[in-house]
Coordinates of C-alpha atoms in Angstrom, one line a residue:
X205 CA 0.0 0.0 0.0
X206 CA 1.4 3.4 -0.9
X207 CA 0.7 6.8 0.7
X208 CA -1.6 8.0 -2.1
X209 CA -3.7 4.9 -1.7
X210 CA -3.9 5.2 2.0
X211 CA -4.7 8.9 1.8
X212 CA -7.6 8.3 -0.7
X213 CA -9.1 5.5 1.5
X214 CA -8.7 7.6 4.7
X215 CA -10.8 10.4 3.2
X216 CA -13.8 8.0 2.9
X217 CA -13.6 6.5 6.5
X218 CA -15.4 8.8 8.9
X219 CA -14.7 6.6 11.9
X220 CA -10.9 6.5 11.5
X221 CA -9.3 9.4 13.3
X222 CA -6.2 11.2 12.0
X223 CA -4.2 9.8 14.8
X224 CA -5.1 6.1 14.1
X225 CA -3.1 4.1 11.6
X226 CA -4.9 2.5 8.7
X227 CA -4.1 -1.2 9.3
X228 CA -3.9 -3.5 6.3
X229 CA -6.5 -5.9 7.8
X230 CA -8.8 -3.2 9.2
X231 CA -12.5 -3.8 8.5
X232 CA -13.5 -0.9 6.2
X233 CA -17.2 -1.3 7.0
X234 CA -16.4 -0.9 10.7
X235 CA -14.6 2.3 9.9
X236 CA -17.6 3.8 8.1
X237 CA -17.3 2.6 4.5
X238 CA -20.9 2.2 3.3
X239 CA -22.2 1.7 -0.2
X240 CA -22.2 5.4 -1.1
X241 CA -18.7 5.9 0.2
X242 CA -17.6 2.7 -1.6
X243 CA -18.7 4.1 -5.0
X244 CA -16.9 7.4 -4.2
X245 CA -13.8 5.5 -3.2
X246 CA -13.9 3.4 -6.3
X247 CA -14.1 6.5 -8.5
X248 CA -11.4 8.3 -6.5
X249 CA -9.0 5.3 -6.8
X250 CA -9.7 4.8 -10.5
X251 CA -9.0 8.5 -11.2
X252 CA -5.9 8.9 -9.0
X253 CA -4.3 5.6 -10.0
X254 CA -5.3 5.7 -13.7
X255 CA -6.9 2.2 -13.5
X256 CA -10.3 0.7 -14.2
X257 CA -11.4 -2.1 -11.9
X258 CA -13.4 -4.7 -13.8
X259 CA -17.0 -5.5 -12.7
X260 CA -16.0 -8.9 -11.4
X261 CA -13.6 -7.2 -8.9
X262 CA -16.0 -4.4 -8.0
X263 CA -18.9 -6.8 -7.5
X264 CA -16.9 -9.0 -5.2
X265 CA -17.8 -8.0 -1.6
X266 CA -14.4 -9.1 -0.4
X267 CA -12.7 -6.5 -2.5
X268 CA -13.7 -3.6 -0.3
X269 CA -13.5 -5.5 3.0
X270 CA -10.0 -4.4 4.0
X271 CA -7.3 -2.1 2.7
X272 CA -5.1 -5.1 2.0
X273 CA -7.7 -6.8 -0.1
X274 CA -8.4 -3.7 -2.1
X275 CA -4.7 -3.0 -2.7
X276 CA -4.3 -6.6 -3.9
X277 CA -7.1 -6.2 -6.3
X278 CA -5.6 -3.0 -7.7
X279 CA -2.2 -4.7 -7.9
X280 CA -3.7 -7.5 -9.9
X281 CA -5.4 -5.1 -12.3
X282 CA -2.1 -3.2 -12.8
X283 CA -0.2 -6.5 -13.4
X284 CA -2.7 -7.5 -16.1
X285 CA -2.7 -4.2 -17.9

């Protein structure tokens, strides 16, 4: 996970304070990522990282479960581009 990725995610997590680290295995739902924020996060990540996550990845509920799983999905898309 790089700083840009973490910064983008943090902006969509209302229950994560600035003092708390974003742990790779943190439950994003517990940190306030709801369906609306998930869509916003997806758009932010695609714009900032110049990628497009396929529907199969976006539709998998595990993709947005933790920062680590989301980063892995992005890494896989980049590797296959």
